[in-house]
Coordinates of C-alpha atoms and ligand atoms in Angstrom, one line a residue:
M4 CA 145.4 62.2 78.8
A5 CA 142.8 61.0 76.0
I6 CA 139.3 61.3 76.8
S7 CA 136.3 60.0 75.4
T8 CA 133.9 59.1 77.9
I9 CA 131.8 60.9 80.9
T10 CA 129.7 61.2 83.4
V11 CA 127.6 64.4 84.3
L12 CA 125.6 63.9 87.9
G13 CA 122.3 65.6 87.8
T14 CA 120.8 67.2 85.2
G15 CA 119.4 70.8 86.0
Y16 CA 120.2 73.6 83.6
V17 CA 123.5 73.2 84.4
G18 CA 124.2 69.2 84.0
L19 CA 121.8 68.7 81.1
T20 CA 123.6 71.3 78.9
T21 CA 126.6 70.2 79.8
A22 CA 126.3 66.6 79.2
A23 CA 123.8 67.5 76.3
L24 CA 127.0 70.1 74.9
L25 CA 129.9 67.0 75.2
V26 CA 128.2 64.7 73.1
H27 CA 128.1 67.3 70.5
A28 CA 131.6 68.1 71.1
G29 CA 132.8 64.2 70.0
Y30 CA 132.0 61.9 74.2
T31 CA 130.0 59.6 75.2
V32 CA 128.3 60.9 77.9
Y33 CA 126.2 58.6 81.0
A34 CA 123.4 61.7 82.4
V35 CA 122.6 60.8 86.0
E36 CA 119.4 61.8 87.0
P37 CA 117.6 60.7 89.9
H38 CA 114.4 61.4 89.5
K39 CA 112.1 59.1 87.6
E40 CA 110.0 61.6 85.5
R41 CA 112.7 64.2 84.9
L42 CA 114.6 60.6 83.5
D43 CA 111.9 59.4 81.3
V44 CA 111.5 63.3 79.7
I45 CA 115.1 63.3 79.0
K46 CA 114.6 59.3 77.6
Q47 CA 112.5 61.2 75.3
G48 CA 115.0 63.5 74.0
R49 CA 113.6 66.6 75.8
S50 CA 114.3 68.9 79.1
F51 CA 111.8 68.5 81.5
F52 CA 112.1 73.0 82.0
Y53 CA 112.2 75.4 79.5
E54 CA 115.6 76.4 78.4
A55 CA 115.7 78.1 74.7
G56 CA 117.9 76.0 71.7
L57 CA 117.8 73.2 74.7
D58 CA 115.6 69.8 73.4
P59 CA 117.2 69.9 70.0
I60 CA 120.3 69.5 71.5
V61 CA 118.7 67.2 73.9
K62 CA 116.9 64.9 70.8
T63 CA 120.1 65.0 68.3
A64 CA 122.2 64.5 71.5
L65 CA 120.1 60.9 72.1
D66 CA 120.2 60.4 68.2
S67 CA 123.8 59.8 67.5
G68 CA 123.3 57.0 70.2
R69 CA 126.7 58.4 72.8
F70 CA 123.5 60.2 75.1
I71 CA 123.0 57.5 77.5
P72 CA 120.3 59.2 80.9
T73 CA 120.5 57.0 83.5
D74 CA 119.7 56.7 87.2
S75 CA 122.6 54.8 87.9
Y76 CA 126.5 56.0 88.8
Q77 CA 126.7 52.3 88.2
D78 CA 126.5 52.8 84.3
G79 CA 128.6 55.2 83.1
V80 CA 130.9 56.4 86.0
P81 CA 133.1 53.0 86.2
N82 CA 134.4 53.6 82.3
S83 CA 134.4 57.3 82.5
D84 CA 138.0 59.9 82.0
V85 CA 136.1 62.8 83.5
V86 CA 132.9 63.0 85.8
F87 CA 131.4 67.1 86.3
S88 CA 129.4 66.9 89.2
C89 CA 126.3 69.2 88.7
V90 CA 124.6 68.1 91.5
G91 CA 121.7 70.8 93.4
T92 CA 122.3 72.4 96.2
P93 CA 119.3 73.4 97.7
D94 CA 119.2 76.3 100.4
N95 CA 119.5 75.7 104.2
P96 CA 116.9 77.9 106.3
D97 CA 119.7 80.8 106.8
G98 CA 119.7 80.6 103.1
S99 CA 123.6 79.0 102.6
S100 CA 123.6 75.7 100.1
N101 CA 123.2 71.8 101.9
L102 CA 125.8 70.3 100.6
T103 CA 124.6 66.9 101.4
H104 CA 124.0 65.7 97.3
V105 CA 127.9 67.8 96.7
F106 CA 129.1 65.2 99.4
D107 CA 127.3 62.2 99.0
S108 CA 128.4 62.0 95.3
A109 CA 131.3 62.4 95.6
E110 CA 131.5 59.7 98.1
Q111 CA 129.7 57.5 95.7
A112 CA 131.5 58.4 92.2
G113 CA 135.0 58.1 94.0
Q114 CA 133.7 54.2 95.1
L115 CA 133.6 53.6 91.4
M116 CA 135.5 55.8 89.3
K117 CA 138.5 54.0 87.8
P118 CA 142.4 55.4 88.7
G119 CA 143.1 58.6 87.0
A120 CA 140.2 59.7 86.3
I121 CA 138.9 63.4 86.8
Y122 CA 136.2 64.5 89.5
V123 CA 135.1 67.9 87.9
Q124 CA 133.1 70.2 90.5
K125 CA 130.6 72.4 88.9
S126 CA 128.1 72.5 91.7
T127 CA 128.1 75.9 93.5
V128 CA 130.7 75.6 97.3
P129 CA 131.5 77.9 99.4
V130 CA 135.5 78.5 99.2
G131 CA 137.2 75.7 101.0
T132 CA 135.4 72.2 100.3
G133 CA 137.2 71.4 97.2
A134 CA 140.4 71.0 99.8
K135 CA 138.1 69.1 101.9
L136 CA 136.7 66.5 99.2
A137 CA 139.9 66.4 97.5
T138 CA 141.8 64.9 100.9
K139 CA 138.4 62.4 100.1
F140 CA 139.5 61.5 96.7
S141 CA 143.3 61.7 97.9
E142 CA 142.9 59.0 100.6
L143 CA 140.8 56.6 97.8
S144 CA 144.7 56.2 96.7
K145 CA 143.1 55.8 92.7
D146 CA 145.3 58.5 91.8
I147 CA 141.5 60.5 90.7
S148 CA 142.2 64.2 90.3
Y149 CA 139.6 66.8 91.6
V150 CA 138.8 70.4 89.8
S151 CA 137.0 72.9 90.1
N152 CA 135.4 74.2 87.2
P153 CA 132.7 77.3 88.1
E154 CA 129.7 77.5 85.8
F155 CA 128.5 81.1 84.8
L156 CA 125.8 80.1 82.3
R157 CA 122.4 82.4 82.8
E158 CA 119.2 80.3 82.9
G159 CA 117.1 81.0 79.6
T160 CA 120.7 82.2 77.6
A161 CA 122.0 78.6 78.9
L162 CA 123.5 77.6 75.1
E163 CA 125.1 80.5 74.5
D164 CA 126.9 81.2 77.5
T165 CA 128.1 77.7 77.5
L166 CA 129.2 77.6 73.7
L167 CA 130.3 81.5 73.3
F168 CA 131.5 82.3 77.2
D169 CA 133.8 85.0 78.0
R170 CA 136.0 83.0 80.1
V171 CA 136.3 79.1 81.1
V172 CA 137.6 78.5 85.1
V173 CA 139.4 75.6 85.9
G174 CA 141.2 75.4 89.5
G175 CA 143.0 73.1 90.8
N176 CA 146.3 70.8 92.0
D177 CA 147.2 69.2 89.6
P178 CA 148.0 71.3 86.5
L179 CA 147.6 67.8 84.2
A180 CA 144.0 67.5 84.7
V181 CA 143.4 71.1 85.2
G182 CA 144.6 71.4 81.2
T183 CA 142.9 68.1 80.0
V184 CA 139.7 69.8 81.2
L185 CA 140.1 72.9 79.5
N186 CA 141.0 71.1 76.4
V187 CA 137.2 69.5 76.8
Y188 CA 135.9 73.1 76.5
R189 CA 138.4 73.2 73.6
T190 CA 137.2 70.7 71.5
L191 CA 133.5 72.0 72.3
E192 CA 134.7 76.0 71.3
E193 CA 135.5 73.8 67.6
R194 CA 132.5 72.5 66.8
R195 CA 130.2 75.7 68.8
S196 CA 129.1 77.3 65.5
S197 CA 127.9 73.6 64.0
I198 CA 125.8 73.3 67.7
M199 CA 124.0 77.1 67.6
K200 CA 122.9 76.0 64.2
I201 CA 121.3 73.0 65.6
A202 CA 119.9 75.0 68.3
G203 CA 118.4 77.7 66.0
L204 CA 120.3 80.0 67.6
P205 CA 122.8 83.0 66.2
Y206 CA 126.6 82.4 66.2
R207 CA 128.7 85.2 66.8
N208 CA 132.9 84.4 67.0
I209 CA 133.9 85.9 70.1
P210 CA 136.8 85.1 71.1
G211 CA 136.9 83.3 75.2
E212 CA 139.4 83.1 77.7
Y213 CA 140.9 79.5 79.1
I214 CA 141.9 80.3 82.9
S215 CA 143.7 78.0 84.8
T216 CA 143.5 78.4 89.0
G217 CA 144.2 77.5 92.4
L218 CA 141.6 75.4 93.7
A219 CA 140.4 77.9 96.0
S220 CA 140.2 80.4 93.8
A221 CA 138.3 78.9 91.4
E222 CA 135.6 77.9 94.1
L223 CA 136.0 81.8 95.3
I224 CA 135.8 83.4 91.5
K225 CA 132.5 81.8 91.1
V226 CA 130.9 84.2 93.8
T227 CA 132.9 86.6 93.6
A228 CA 131.3 87.0 90.2
N229 CA 127.4 86.6 90.9
A230 CA 127.5 88.5 94.2
F231 CA 129.5 91.6 92.0
L232 CA 126.8 91.1 89.5
A233 CA 124.2 91.4 92.9
L234 CA 126.3 94.3 94.3
K235 CA 125.5 96.2 90.5
I236 CA 121.9 95.5 90.9
S237 CA 121.8 96.9 94.2
F238 CA 123.7 99.9 93.9
A239 CA 121.7 100.9 90.8
N240 CA 118.4 100.1 93.2
S241 CA 119.8 102.5 96.3
I242 CA 120.2 105.1 92.7
A243 CA 116.6 104.2 92.1
K244 CA 115.4 105.6 95.0
L245 CA 117.5 109.1 95.6
A246 CA 116.4 109.0 91.2
D247 CA 112.4 108.7 92.7
K248 CA 113.2 111.6 95.6
S249 CA 114.8 113.8 93.5
G250 CA 112.8 113.4 89.9
A251 CA 116.2 112.0 87.8
D252 CA 115.4 109.0 85.8
V253 CA 117.3 105.5 87.1
V254 CA 117.7 104.6 82.9
E255 CA 119.2 107.6 81.5
V256 CA 121.6 107.4 84.4
M257 CA 122.5 103.6 84.6
N258 CA 123.0 104.5 80.8
A259 CA 125.1 107.0 80.6
V260 CA 127.0 106.0 83.9
G261 CA 126.9 102.1 82.5
A262 CA 128.8 104.0 78.8
D263 CA 131.6 104.4 81.0
K264 CA 133.6 101.1 79.8
R265 CA 135.6 100.7 83.3
I266 CA 132.3 100.4 84.8
N267 CA 129.9 98.9 82.5
R268 CA 126.4 99.0 81.2
A269 CA 125.3 95.2 82.6
F270 CA 123.2 94.2 85.6
F271 CA 122.2 98.1 86.1
N272 CA 118.7 97.4 85.4
A273 CA 116.9 98.6 88.9
G274 CA 113.5 97.3 89.4
R275 CA 112.5 94.7 91.6
G276 CA 115.5 93.3 93.0
Y277 CA 116.9 89.8 91.9
G278 CA 116.0 86.7 92.6
G279 CA 116.6 83.1 91.3
G280 CA 118.7 80.0 92.3
C281 CA 121.5 81.5 92.4
F282 CA 122.3 85.2 93.5
P283 CA 120.3 85.3 96.9
K284 CA 122.2 81.6 97.8
D285 CA 125.4 82.8 96.8
V286 CA 125.1 86.1 98.1
S287 CA 123.9 84.3 101.3
G288 CA 126.8 81.9 100.9
L289 CA 129.9 84.4 100.4
I290 CA 128.3 86.4 103.6
A291 CA 128.5 82.9 104.9
S292 CA 132.1 81.7 104.2
G293 CA 133.2 85.5 105.3
L294 CA 132.3 84.8 109.0
D295 CA 133.6 81.2 108.8
Y296 CA 136.4 82.6 108.1
G297 CA 136.3 85.8 110.5
V298 CA 135.8 88.7 107.9
D299 CA 132.8 90.6 107.7
L300 CA 131.5 91.4 104.3
D301 CA 129.7 94.4 105.2
I302 CA 129.6 95.8 101.0
V303 CA 127.3 91.6 100.7
Q304 CA 125.4 92.3 103.7
A305 CA 124.2 96.0 102.2
T306 CA 123.4 94.6 99.1
K307 CA 121.4 91.8 100.3
A308 CA 119.7 93.9 102.7
V309 CA 119.1 96.4 99.2
N310 CA 118.2 93.6 97.4
D311 CA 115.7 91.9 100.2
S312 CA 113.6 95.7 100.8
M313 CA 112.8 96.3 97.2
P314 CA 108.8 93.8 96.9
G315 CA 108.6 96.0 99.9
Y316 CA 109.2 99.2 98.2
V317 CA 107.3 98.2 95.1
A318 CA 104.4 97.9 97.2
E319 CA 104.4 100.7 99.0
K320 CA 104.6 102.8 95.5
L321 CA 101.4 101.1 94.7
Q322 CA 99.8 101.9 98.1
D323 CA 100.6 105.2 97.9
A324 CA 99.2 105.9 94.3
L325 CA 96.4 104.0 95.4
G326 CA 95.4 106.2 98.1
G327 CA 97.3 105.3 101.2
S328 CA 95.3 101.4 101.1
L329 CA 95.8 98.4 99.2
S330 CA 92.8 96.7 101.1
G331 CA 90.1 95.0 98.8
K332 CA 92.2 96.5 95.5
R333 CA 92.6 94.7 93.1
I334 CA 96.3 94.1 91.8
A335 CA 96.9 92.3 88.3
V336 CA 100.8 90.8 88.6
L337 CA 102.5 90.2 85.7
G338 CA 105.4 87.5 85.5
L339 CA 106.1 85.1 88.0
A340 CA 109.3 83.2 86.8
F341 CA 112.6 85.0 88.5
K342 CA 113.7 86.6 85.2
A343 CA 111.9 86.6 81.6
G344 CA 113.1 83.2 79.1
T345 CA 113.1 80.7 82.1
S346 CA 110.2 78.4 83.7
D347 CA 112.1 78.8 87.2
A348 CA 110.6 80.4 89.8
R349 CA 112.6 79.9 93.0
R350 CA 112.8 83.0 95.0
S351 CA 111.1 84.8 92.1
P352 CA 110.5 89.1 93.1
G353 CA 107.1 88.5 91.4
T354 CA 106.2 85.5 93.3
A355 CA 107.2 87.7 96.3
L356 CA 105.1 90.3 95.2
A357 CA 102.3 88.6 94.8
N358 CA 102.4 86.9 98.4
L359 CA 103.4 90.7 100.0
L360 CA 100.0 92.0 98.0
S361 CA 97.7 89.5 98.9
S362 CA 98.9 90.0 102.8
S363 CA 98.4 93.4 102.6
G364 CA 94.8 93.3 101.7
A365 CA 94.6 93.4 97.6
V366 CA 93.4 91.1 96.0
V367 CA 95.6 89.4 93.8
Q368 CA 95.3 88.1 90.6
A369 CA 98.8 86.5 88.4
Y370 CA 100.0 85.2 84.8
D371 CA 102.9 83.9 84.1
P372 CA 103.8 82.9 80.4
K373 CA 105.8 79.8 81.6
A374 CA 105.9 79.7 85.2
S375 CA 102.9 79.5 86.8
D376 CA 103.2 75.6 87.5
E377 CA 105.8 76.0 89.7
A378 CA 105.5 79.6 90.8
A379 CA 101.6 77.9 92.3
K380 CA 104.4 76.5 95.0
N381 CA 105.3 79.2 96.7
L382 CA 101.9 81.5 96.1
V383 CA 99.8 81.8 99.4
S384 CA 96.4 80.4 98.5
E385 CA 94.2 83.8 97.8
V386 CA 96.6 84.6 94.6
H387 CA 94.1 83.4 91.9
L388 CA 96.0 83.0 88.5
T389 CA 95.0 83.5 85.4
N390 CA 95.7 81.3 82.2
T391 CA 96.1 84.3 79.7
L392 CA 98.0 87.7 79.8
N393 CA 93.9 89.1 79.1
D394 CA 92.2 86.7 81.8
C395 CA 94.5 88.7 84.5
L396 CA 94.0 92.2 83.1
K397 CA 90.6 92.3 83.2
R398 CA 88.7 93.6 86.0
C399 CA 91.7 95.4 87.6
D400 CA 92.6 98.2 89.8
A401 CA 96.5 98.4 89.5
I402 CA 98.8 96.1 87.0
V403 CA 102.6 95.4 88.6
L404 CA 104.9 94.3 85.8
A405 CA 107.6 92.3 87.7
T406 CA 109.2 89.9 85.1
D407 CA 110.2 91.4 81.3
W408 CA 108.7 89.0 79.3
P409 CA 108.2 89.6 75.6
E410 CA 104.8 88.6 75.8
F411 CA 104.7 91.6 77.7
T412 CA 106.6 94.3 76.5
S413 CA 105.8 94.0 73.1
Y414 CA 102.0 95.0 74.1
S415 CA 101.5 98.2 73.3
A416 CA 100.2 101.3 76.0
S417 CA 97.1 101.4 73.6
Q418 CA 96.3 97.3 73.8
F419 CA 97.0 98.2 77.9
A420 CA 94.5 100.7 78.1
K421 CA 91.4 99.3 76.0
T422 CA 92.5 95.5 77.4
T423 CA 92.3 96.3 81.0
D424 CA 90.1 98.7 83.8
A425 CA 93.3 100.1 85.9
R426 CA 94.7 103.3 85.3
V427 CA 97.6 102.9 87.7
I428 CA 100.7 100.9 86.5
V429 CA 103.9 99.8 88.5
D430 CA 106.7 98.8 86.1
A431 CA 108.6 96.9 88.8
V432 CA 111.0 96.4 85.5
N433 CA 111.2 99.5 84.0
A434 CA 110.6 97.7 81.1
L435 CA 108.0 99.9 79.8
P436 CA 107.9 102.9 77.5
K437 CA 106.6 105.2 80.6
N438 CA 105.8 108.4 78.1
D439 CA 103.5 106.5 76.1
F440 CA 101.8 104.9 79.4
R441 CA 101.5 108.3 80.3
E442 CA 100.0 109.3 77.3
A443 CA 97.3 106.7 77.1
G444 CA 96.4 107.9 80.3
F445 CA 97.9 105.4 82.5
T446 CA 99.4 106.8 86.3
Y447 CA 103.0 105.4 85.4
L448 CA 105.6 104.6 88.3
G449 CA 108.5 102.6 87.7
I450 CA 111.1 101.9 90.1
G451 CA 113.6 104.9 89.7
R452 CA 112.3 107.3 86.9
Ligands
UGA511 C1 123.3 84.1 87.2 C2 124.4 84.4 86.5 O1 124.0 85.9 85.9 C3 125.2 83.8 85.9 O2 126.6 83.8 85.1 C4 125.7 82.6 87.0 O3 125.8 80.8 86.2 C5 125.0 82.2 87.8 O4 123.7 83.1 88.5 C6 124.4 80.7 88.7 O5 125.5 80.9 89.4 O6 124.0 79.3 88.1 P1 120.8 83.8 86.3 O7 120.6 83.7 88.0 O8 120.1 82.8 85.9 O9 122.6 83.5 86.2 O10 120.2 84.7 85.7 P2 120.4 86.5 85.6 O11 119.9 86.7 84.0 O12 122.1 86.6 86.4 O13 119.5 87.1 86.6 C7 119.2 87.4 88.3 C8 118.2 87.8 88.6 O14 118.9 89.6 88.7 C9 117.1 88.2 88.3 O15 116.0 88.1 89.1 C10 117.2 89.3 87.1 O16 116.2 89.3 86.4 C11 117.7 89.9 88.3 N1 118.8 91.4 87.4 C12 119.5 91.4 86.3 C13 118.0 93.0 87.7 O17 117.9 92.7 88.7 N2 119.0 93.9 87.2 C14 119.6 93.4 85.9 O18 120.2 94.1 85.5 C15 120.3 91.8 86.0

């Protein structure tokens, strides 16, 4: 089936990246965003969140005349050969995903889609959701195919992850629709070196795999991949706790363990635990799916429990180093984004730590190069945000490094020593050279170091 026009529903990290890249692959793309402020920014050729390299990709897409940001389904959906759903799945109070937007968007688009078109689910949904949606589409009797195309991009490296992918997975009941969607990605792959040039990112020719599966498998692949990466992190954090007691350095341990190609070093960094819009939700979601189907996923529950324990573990370390009490101690928390390279502070360990230290009686000042505005929504009012790193480091008793932004890790131990009165530093991301800090007169505490 020949594809010329595509609609992308939702313009978050996944939606905007996908929409803009598909324009560069040669398609005409409508991107539907209901929030006026966000839409206005996109119409100016920019993204409304920070993502390396994305602005020039959005700008050139817009300049081509084939990128149409809109707040209306009506503009693009009726002409589209393919509709990608990239709508948000906010958290329910129990940590699982709220699928209201997923079902509403499918319902709205389904009414407008032309016969024979393909609906592609990129939003992360619990296994079994696609079967329900596919039934709804079949009831429209318009021969619309439903496929699942899970997303594996990371915030901060969205373009590299999409263009230099390890694998593209498309699952569904209609082999023709699955093949058509895989071909859209093949077209994108053909153009990837020139797109990377526009984004100002280095190009490497790495071959990725194209994988077609059944519908439920594709849904389960997505959450299984995230839960396994989260499991690796919690595993590293469990070993870090033992390393703290036994005098080992978890970085040395994981470097050597990860050198075994069967195991792999990636996602083995111990620290304050994982956060963000995906791992916490997907781990909780997988536990919930298990329970729905009567399966106890103990190992996934343990992954969550270890992660939940980490901010408290970091705070205890700090408390011990400060003589047993945090009360009245001035603490500088560096890093509120859930990881470096993003302005996203959803379920951020740095934010959780700042709040925890504050509620334990500490006087907390915090700084982040990009995520202060986002983090402010979730910080208790007692936490004071500073505009610069230097301001944050002035007049404090201890420092907690919670995100490995280059602005922090490129600051040498002697620069820290000159800027701050603090002589205790808790490196909650194990990103600083511990010996340099010890030589510069700091009590350096890593996690498992
Ligand atoms: C994650 C996955 O890595 C993507 O493949 C997936 O597409 C995405 O979720 C999603 O489901 O949309 P992301 O949440 O952007 O991507 O961030 P990651 O780079 O995976 O980091 C997640 C968290 O784990 C961060 O808080 C990070 O600091 C932490 N982390 C990561 C560790 O604590 N240790 C590590 O070794 C690696």
